[in-house]
Amino acid sequence: MEAIERKPRSREQTRSGIVLTAKDIARREGWQAVSIRKIADAIEYSAPIVYEYFDSKDVLLDEIRSEGFRHLRQEYERILKLYRDPEKRLYEISLIQWEFARRQPEIYQVMYNLDGAYCTLPVYQSCEMQAVSDIVSDIIFSFIPKSKESIRKLYFEWWSISHGMIMLTMLLKDQQPIEQSEQVYRDTIRRFVRGLR
Amino acid sequence: MEAIERKPRSREQTRSGIVLTAKDIARREGWQAVSIRKIADAIEYSAPIVYEYFDSKDVLLDEIRSEGFRHLRQEYERILKLYRDPEKRLYEISLIQWEFARRQPEIYQVMYNLDGAYCTLPVYQSCEMQAVSDIVSDIIFSFIPKSKESIRKLYFEWWSISHGMIMLTMLLKDQQPIEQSEQVYRDTIRRFVRGLR
DNA sequence: AGTATGAGTTAACGGTGTTAAATTGGCTGA
DNA sequence: TCAGCCAATTTAACACCGTTAACTCATACT
């Protein structure tokens, strides 16, 4: 029916092969080097095949981005199960964020259109991003049950500190040892969390 | 000798025309839409002419980036002349940073490779960026003359907060009124500056 | 046997950065 | 006046890009 001799792969395998290859090229050569033809070569198909799985390169990038947010969400929820103390929760979730950006920088890049990664589909209003935002907002709320506006503001602050430090660390990665950056990150987050009491 | 009838322009005029056009396209259509041919069309030349002024697109982007840092530096120094109090200085410089990113987002983008802007030349170790870093570091030092490492850490923190908030504001610009973001920015920076005492 | 289906390919369009070759036009020297 | 040169500028080309239409071809069914 469908089994070709080249290399029998299910539709799902091919699809995830595309995603995997895109991420692989991005990791090794940067997002600006990721092209449909290069992906097709790697999965041993011609370029138009990719379009049977993704309507456009934009949609492919969006998929990878969503995948990133879903992964982050899972990790967040793992932390929620592990700890009950809001202070501990927020601190550990911040470390998860750091680890994620450090271990999979190419995913972090495509999530926020950094360093040549460019996906035109808007990040905000994506339910995957909303989900991770909500988790953090909820933790902050359980901390200090203030008005929605206050929570929003504090979440805004938390995200800015975390994301800002991650970005600067990426920028200086050849200049400043990562351990040092991580120490500053931990200290600053800890101070922020303390400050919420 | 050199005056052509098309439109007599000096070498310097043509060069700045290229830069101006690049920024203009970036502002209106985003950096991913900036192409050598489009720039050439706008300045009424053919594409190869651009290469007589800039060795590559990368170098052109780098020039615009450096210009951005130089502009920022000038504004910083204006503040230094205006105020002597370190607290006031750091606060006002933070506002300058905010204003700059708000008024010329396309420049801010190319400075840090955001949203499709991508320049492969490294930002760090560029003396223009070093200059603005030094100004802020010096202010922090005059605040609390601690060790070089402490200053470095505090500068790292300041930059992260400022840059993080600016990025998140750009991300949410259609979601959240900019006045609200600005209020949070001011508050957070003020708190940071106070915290330095 | 003949045809329809579907997977996969090739070829094409208009775009990109970049460079070599060709062209133009004005000036100089004979 | 005309040949020749030089500099400015353009055309044409290369190899890539995202994307789509048209084509091939083997299989399955009538």
PDB file of N, CA, C and O in Angstrom, chain A residues 13-65:
ATOM      1  N   GLN A  13       6.806   9.540  11.544  1.00  0.00           N
ATOM      2  CA  GLN A  13       8.274   9.527  11.610  1.00  0.00           C
ATOM      3  C   GLN A  13       8.874  10.605  10.716  1.00  0.00           C
ATOM      4  O   GLN A  13       9.823  11.283  11.098  1.00  0.00           O
ATOM      5  N   THR A  14       8.311  10.706   9.518  1.00  0.00           N
ATOM      6  CA  THR A  14       8.819  11.719   8.582  1.00  0.00           C
ATOM      7  C   THR A  14       8.621  13.110   9.151  1.00  0.00           C
ATOM      8  O   THR A  14       9.517  13.944   9.130  1.00  0.00           O
ATOM      9  N   ARG A  15       7.423  13.323   9.680  1.00  0.00           N
ATOM     10  CA  ARG A  15       7.113  14.631  10.242  1.00  0.00           C
ATOM     11  C   ARG A  15       8.085  15.006  11.351  1.00  0.00           C
ATOM     12  O   ARG A  15       8.643  16.103  11.365  1.00  0.00           O
ATOM     13  N   SER A  16       8.300  14.097  12.255  1.00  0.00           N
ATOM     14  CA  SER A  16       9.200  14.425  13.364  1.00  0.00           C
ATOM     15  C   SER A  16      10.644  14.502  12.871  1.00  0.00           C
ATOM     16  O   SER A  16      11.465  15.210  13.451  1.00  0.00           O
ATOM     17  N   GLY A  17      10.926  13.783  11.775  1.00  0.00           N
ATOM     18  CA  GLY A  17      12.249  13.904  11.165  1.00  0.00           C
ATOM     19  C   GLY A  17      12.508  15.308  10.675  1.00  0.00           C
ATOM     20  O   GLY A  17      13.609  15.846  10.825  1.00  0.00           O
ATOM     21  N   ILE A  18      11.496  15.910  10.100  1.00  0.00           N
ATOM     22  CA  ILE A  18      11.614  17.291   9.614  1.00  0.00           C
ATOM     23  C   ILE A  18      11.923  18.227  10.775  1.00  0.00           C
ATOM     24  O   ILE A  18      12.863  19.020  10.723  1.00  0.00           O
ATOM     25  N   VAL A  19      11.133  18.087  11.834  1.00  0.00           N
ATOM     26  CA  VAL A  19      11.319  18.941  13.009  1.00  0.00           C
ATOM     27  C   VAL A  19      12.706  18.742  13.608  1.00  0.00           C
ATOM     28  O   VAL A  19      13.429  19.709  13.891  1.00  0.00           O
ATOM     29  N   LEU A  20      13.071  17.470  13.751  1.00  0.00           N
ATOM     30  CA  LEU A  20      14.372  17.140  14.342  1.00  0.00           C
ATOM     31  C   LEU A  20      15.517  17.717  13.515  1.00  0.00           C
ATOM     32  O   LEU A  20      16.467  18.284  14.072  1.00  0.00           O
ATOM     33  N   THR A  21      15.417  17.558  12.198  1.00  0.00           N
ATOM     34  CA  THR A  21      16.470  18.063  11.316  1.00  0.00           C
ATOM     35  C   THR A  21      16.585  19.579  11.397  1.00  0.00           C
ATOM     36  O   THR A  21      17.684  20.121  11.469  1.00  0.00           O
ATOM     37  N   ALA A  22      15.436  20.251  11.400  1.00  0.00           N
ATOM     38  CA  ALA A  22      15.444  21.715  11.497  1.00  0.00           C
ATOM     39  C   ALA A  22      16.169  22.160  12.762  1.00  0.00           C
ATOM     40  O   ALA A  22      17.045  23.035  12.724  1.00  0.00           O
ATOM     41  N   LYS A  23      15.835  21.523  13.873  1.00  0.00           N
ATOM     42  CA  LYS A  23      16.466  21.889  15.132  1.00  0.00           C
ATOM     43  C   LYS A  23      17.967  21.574  15.106  1.00  0.00           C
ATOM     44  O   LYS A  23      18.781  22.341  15.625  1.00  0.00           O
ATOM     45  N   ASP A  24      18.291  20.469  14.466  1.00  0.00           N
ATOM     46  CA  ASP A  24      19.690  20.060  14.396  1.00  0.00           C
ATOM     47  C   ASP A  24      20.534  21.061  13.609  1.00  0.00           C
ATOM     48  O   ASP A  24      21.612  21.463  14.048  1.00  0.00           O
ATOM     49  N   ILE A  25      20.027  21.467  12.452  1.00  0.00           N
ATOM     50  CA  ILE A  25      20.745  22.459  11.641  1.00  0.00           C
ATOM     51  C   ILE A  25      20.867  23.766  12.422  1.00  0.00           C
ATOM     52  O   ILE A  25      21.928  24.390  12.455  1.00  0.00           O
ATOM     53  N   ALA A  26      19.772  24.159  13.069  1.00  0.00           N
ATOM     54  CA  ALA A  26      19.769  25.410  13.832  1.00  0.00           C
ATOM     55  C   ALA A  26      20.817  25.367  14.938  1.00  0.00           C
ATOM     56  O   ALA A  26      21.551  26.337  15.149  1.00  0.00           O
ATOM     57  N   ARG A  27      20.899  24.254  15.610  1.00  0.00           N
ATOM     58  CA  ARG A  27      21.846  24.119  16.714  1.00  0.00           C
ATOM     59  C   ARG A  27      23.280  24.225  16.207  1.00  0.00           C
ATOM     60  O   ARG A  27      24.126  24.876  16.813  1.00  0.00           O
ATOM     61  N   ARG A  28      23.541  23.571  15.072  1.00  0.00           N
ATOM     62  CA  ARG A  28      24.916  23.526  14.567  1.00  0.00           C
ATOM     63  C   ARG A  28      25.338  24.745  13.765  1.00  0.00           C
ATOM     64  O   ARG A  28      26.492  25.186  13.834  1.00  0.00           O
ATOM     65  N   GLU A  29      24.407  25.290  12.973  1.00  0.00           N
ATOM     66  CA  GLU A  29      24.793  26.374  12.066  1.00  0.00           C
ATOM     67  C   GLU A  29      24.010  27.660  12.286  1.00  0.00           C
ATOM     68  O   GLU A  29      24.246  28.645  11.595  1.00  0.00           O
ATOM     69  N   GLY A  30      23.047  27.639  13.206  1.00  0.00           N
ATOM     70  CA  GLY A  30      22.226  28.821  13.453  1.00  0.00           C
ATOM     71  C   GLY A  30      20.973  28.814  12.593  1.00  0.00           C
ATOM     72  O   GLY A  30      20.936  28.182  11.536  1.00  0.00           O
ATOM     73  N   TRP A  31      19.964  29.535  13.033  1.00  0.00           N
ATOM     74  CA  TRP A  31      18.669  29.517  12.346  1.00  0.00           C
ATOM     75  C   TRP A  31      18.718  30.083  10.947  1.00  0.00           C
ATOM     76  O   TRP A  31      17.931  29.718  10.078  1.00  0.00           O
ATOM     77  N   GLN A  32      19.623  31.020  10.731  1.00  0.00           N
ATOM     78  CA  GLN A  32      19.694  31.614   9.375  1.00  0.00           C
ATOM     79  C   GLN A  32      20.130  30.595   8.340  1.00  0.00           C
ATOM     80  O   GLN A  32      19.934  30.777   7.144  1.00  0.00           O
ATOM     81  N   ALA A  33      20.699  29.450   8.810  1.00  0.00           N
ATOM     82  CA  ALA A  33      21.175  28.414   7.888  1.00  0.00           C
ATOM     83  C   ALA A  33      20.114  27.340   7.636  1.00  0.00           C
ATOM     84  O   ALA A  33      20.327  26.444   6.829  1.00  0.00           O
ATOM     85  N   VAL A  34      19.007  27.421   8.321  1.00  0.00           N
ATOM     86  CA  VAL A  34      17.953  26.415   8.159  1.00  0.00           C
ATOM     87  C   VAL A  34      17.134  26.710   6.906  1.00  0.00           C
ATOM     88  O   VAL A  34      16.514  27.764   6.806  1.00  0.00           O
ATOM     89  N   SER A  35      17.180  25.804   5.962  1.00  0.00           N
ATOM     90  CA  SER A  35      16.390  25.981   4.735  1.00  0.00           C
ATOM     91  C   SER A  35      15.603  24.712   4.426  1.00  0.00           C
ATOM     92  O   SER A  35      16.001  23.607   4.813  1.00  0.00           O
ATOM     93  N   ILE A  36      14.501  24.883   3.743  1.00  0.00           N
ATOM     94  CA  ILE A  36      13.636  23.753   3.388  1.00  0.00           C
ATOM     95  C   ILE A  36      14.420  22.711   2.598  1.00  0.00           C
ATOM     96  O   ILE A  36      14.324  21.513   2.861  1.00  0.00           O
ATOM     97  N   ARG A  37      15.221  23.168   1.643  1.00  0.00           N
ATOM     98  CA  ARG A  37      15.977  22.220   0.824  1.00  0.00           C
ATOM     99  C   ARG A  37      16.975  21.417   1.646  1.00  0.00           C
ATOM    100  O   ARG A  37      17.144  20.223   1.443  1.00  0.00           O
ATOM    101  N   LYS A  38      17.623  22.093   2.598  1.00  0.00           N
ATOM    102  CA  LYS A  38      18.598  21.399   3.422  1.00  0.00           C
ATOM    103  C   LYS A  38      17.906  20.345   4.285  1.00  0.00           C
ATOM    104  O   LYS A  38      18.418  19.238   4.464  1.00  0.00           O
ATOM    105  N   ILE A  39      16.751  20.685   4.800  1.00  0.00           N
ATOM    106  CA  ILE A  39      15.972  19.727   5.593  1.00  0.00           C
ATOM    107  C   ILE A  39      15.579  18.533   4.726  1.00  0.00           C
ATOM    108  O   ILE A  39      15.757  17.376   5.112  1.00  0.00           O
ATOM    109  N   ALA A  40      15.083  18.837   3.522  1.00  0.00           N
ATOM    110  CA  ALA A  40      14.654  17.776   2.601  1.00  0.00           C
ATOM    111  C   ALA A  40      15.814  16.833   2.293  1.00  0.00           C
ATOM    112  O   ALA A  40      15.659  15.612   2.324  1.00  0.00           O
ATOM    113  N   ASP A  41      16.978  17.392   2.005  1.00  0.00           N
ATOM    114  CA  ASP A  41      18.169  16.568   1.752  1.00  0.00           C
ATOM    115  C   ASP A  41      18.422  15.609   2.912  1.00  0.00           C
ATOM    116  O   ASP A  41      18.642  14.424   2.717  1.00  0.00           O
ATOM    117  N   ALA A  42      18.378  16.167   4.114  1.00  0.00           N
ATOM    118  CA  ALA A  42      18.706  15.369   5.292  1.00  0.00           C
ATOM    119  C   ALA A  42      17.734  14.215   5.501  1.00  0.00           C
ATOM    120  O   ALA A  42      18.134  13.131   5.926  1.00  0.00           O
ATOM    121  N   ILE A  43      16.466  14.433   5.218  1.00  0.00           N
ATOM    122  CA  ILE A  43      15.490  13.353   5.407  1.00  0.00           C
ATOM    123  C   ILE A  43      15.330  12.535   4.125  1.00  0.00           C
ATOM    124  O   ILE A  43      14.435  11.693   4.022  1.00  0.00           O
ATOM    125  N   GLU A  44      16.182  12.788   3.157  1.00  0.00           N
ATOM    126  CA  GLU A  44      16.210  12.048   1.898  1.00  0.00           C
ATOM    127  C   GLU A  44      14.891  12.118   1.135  1.00  0.00           C
ATOM    128  O   GLU A  44      14.341  11.102   0.711  1.00  0.00           O
ATOM    129  N   TYR A  45      14.413  13.345   0.994  1.00  0.00           N
ATOM    130  CA  TYR A  45      13.241  13.610   0.170  1.00  0.00           C
ATOM    131  C   TYR A  45      13.515  14.872  -0.625  1.00  0.00           C
ATOM    132  O   TYR A  45      14.510  15.561  -0.372  1.00  0.00           O
ATOM    133  N   SER A  46      12.634  15.165  -1.551  1.00  0.00           N
ATOM    134  CA  SER A  46      12.766  16.438  -2.263  1.00  0.00           C
ATOM    135  C   SER A  46      11.991  17.514  -1.503  1.00  0.00           C
ATOM    136  O   SER A  46      11.112  17.207  -0.695  1.00  0.00           O
ATOM    137  N   ALA A  47      12.336  18.754  -1.781  1.00  0.00           N
ATOM    138  CA  ALA A  47      11.808  19.876  -1.007  1.00  0.00           C
ATOM    139  C   ALA A  47      10.272  19.915  -0.887  1.00  0.00           C
ATOM    140  O   ALA A  47       9.757  20.125   0.215  1.00  0.00           O
ATOM    141  N   PRO A  48       9.533  19.714  -1.973  1.00  0.00           N
ATOM    142  CA  PRO A  48       8.067  19.859  -1.864  1.00  0.00           C
ATOM    143  C   PRO A  48       7.434  18.922  -0.842  1.00  0.00           C
ATOM    144  O   PRO A  48       6.352  19.213  -0.331  1.00  0.00           O
ATOM    145  N   ILE A  49       8.097  17.811  -0.553  1.00  0.00           N
ATOM    146  CA  ILE A  49       7.549  16.879   0.435  1.00  0.00           C
ATOM    147  C   ILE A  49       7.343  17.558   1.784  1.00  0.00           C
ATOM    148  O   ILE A  49       6.346  17.307   2.464  1.00  0.00           O
ATOM    149  N   VAL A  50       8.281  18.431   2.125  1.00  0.00           N
ATOM    150  CA  VAL A  50       8.169  19.132   3.404  1.00  0.00           C
ATOM    151  C   VAL A  50       6.834  19.867   3.504  1.00  0.00           C
ATOM    152  O   VAL A  50       6.225  19.943   4.572  1.00  0.00           O
ATOM    153  N   TYR A  51       6.370  20.359   2.351  1.00  0.00           N
ATOM    154  CA  TYR A  51       5.125  21.132   2.342  1.00  0.00           C
ATOM    155  C   TYR A  51       3.890  20.256   2.499  1.00  0.00           C
ATOM    156  O   TYR A  51       2.777  20.762   2.607  1.00  0.00           O
ATOM    157  N   GLU A  52       4.077  18.945   2.476  1.00  0.00           N
ATOM    158  CA  GLU A  52       2.952  18.060   2.757  1.00  0.00           C
ATOM    159  C   GLU A  52       2.752  17.929   4.253  1.00  0.00           C
ATOM    160  O   GLU A  52       1.723  17.445   4.707  1.00  0.00           O
ATOM    161  N   TYR A  53       3.750  18.370   5.002  1.00  0.00           N
ATOM    162  CA  TYR A  53       3.656  18.280   6.451  1.00  0.00           C
ATOM    163  C   TYR A  53       3.481  19.647   7.100  1.00  0.00           C
ATOM    164  O   TYR A  53       2.866  19.767   8.154  1.00  0.00           O
ATOM    165  N   PHE A  54       4.071  20.661   6.469  1.00  0.00           N
ATOM    166  CA  PHE A  54       3.961  22.023   7.003  1.00  0.00           C
ATOM    167  C   PHE A  54       3.654  22.982   5.858  1.00  0.00           C
ATOM    168  O   PHE A  54       4.337  22.960   4.839  1.00  0.00           O
ATOM    169  N   ASP A  55       2.628  23.807   6.041  1.00  0.00           N
ATOM    170  CA  ASP A  55       2.187  24.708   4.981  1.00  0.00           C
ATOM    171  C   ASP A  55       3.262  25.694   4.551  1.00  0.00           C
ATOM    172  O   ASP A  55       3.269  26.170   3.422  1.00  0.00           O
ATOM    173  N   SER A  56       4.155  26.013   5.482  1.00  0.00           N
ATOM    174  CA  SER A  56       5.227  26.965   5.164  1.00  0.00           C
ATOM    175  C   SER A  56       6.330  26.822   6.193  1.00  0.00           C
ATOM    176  O   SER A  56       6.161  26.158   7.219  1.00  0.00           O
ATOM    177  N   LYS A  57       7.443  27.461   5.913  1.00  0.00           N
ATOM    178  CA  LYS A  57       8.556  27.448   6.858  1.00  0.00           C
ATOM    179  C   LYS A  57       8.106  28.100   8.168  1.00  0.00           C
ATOM    180  O   LYS A  57       8.463  27.635   9.250  1.00  0.00           O
ATOM    181  N   ASP A  58       7.334  29.161   8.035  1.00  0.00           N
ATOM    182  CA  ASP A  58       6.795  29.852   9.195  1.00  0.00           C
ATOM    183  C   ASP A  58       6.043  28.901  10.122  1.00  0.00           C
ATOM    184  O   ASP A  58       6.225  28.935  11.338  1.00  0.00           O
ATOM    185  N   VAL A  59       5.210  28.076   9.543  1.00  0.00           N
ATOM    186  CA  VAL A  59       4.416  27.133  10.336  1.00  0.00           C
ATOM    187  C   VAL A  59       5.324  26.100  11.003  1.00  0.00           C
ATOM    188  O   VAL A  59       5.096  25.718  12.157  1.00  0.00           O
ATOM    189  N   LEU A  60       6.350  25.683  10.288  1.00  0.00           N
ATOM    190  CA  LEU A  60       7.320  24.745  10.875  1.00  0.00           C
ATOM    191  C   LEU A  60       7.993  25.364  12.094  1.00  0.00           C
ATOM    192  O   LEU A  60       8.084  24.746  13.163  1.00  0.00           O
ATOM    193  N   LEU A  61       8.454  26.597  11.942  1.00  0.00           N
ATOM    194  CA  LEU A  61       9.086  27.284  13.070  1.00  0.00           C
ATOM    195  C   LEU A  61       8.104  27.431  14.227  1.00  0.00           C
ATOM    196  O   LEU A  61       8.461  27.227  15.391  1.00  0.00           O
ATOM    197  N   ASP A  62       6.863  27.757  13.895  1.00  0.00           N
ATOM    198  CA  ASP A  62       5.845  27.920  14.929  1.00  0.00           C
ATOM    199  C   ASP A  62       5.635  26.614  15.691  1.00  0.00           C
ATOM    200  O   ASP A  62       5.462  26.619  16.910  1.00  0.00           O
ATOM    201  N   GLU A  63       5.644  25.521  14.968  1.00  0.00           N
ATOM    202  CA  GLU A  63       5.510  24.196  15.592  1.00  0.00           C
ATOM    203  C   GLU A  63       6.641  23.954  16.585  1.00  0.00           C
ATOM    204  O   GLU A  63       6.414  23.520  17.714  1.00  0.00           O
ATOM    205  N   ILE A  64       7.857  24.256  16.160  1.00  0.00           N
ATOM    206  CA  ILE A  64       9.013  24.055  17.034  1.00  0.00           C
ATOM    207  C   ILE A  64       8.909  24.945  18.265  1.00  0.00           C
ATOM    208  O   ILE A  64       9.214  24.531  19.377  1.00  0.00           O
ATOM    209  N   ARG A  65       8.454  26.159  18.036  1.00  0.00           N
ATOM    210  CA  ARG A  65       8.249  27.086  19.138  1.00  0.00           C
ATOM    211  C   ARG A  65       7.212  26.546  20.123  1.00  0.00           C
ATOM    212  O   ARG A  65       7.458  26.501  21.335  1.00  0.00           O
TER     213      ARG A  65
END
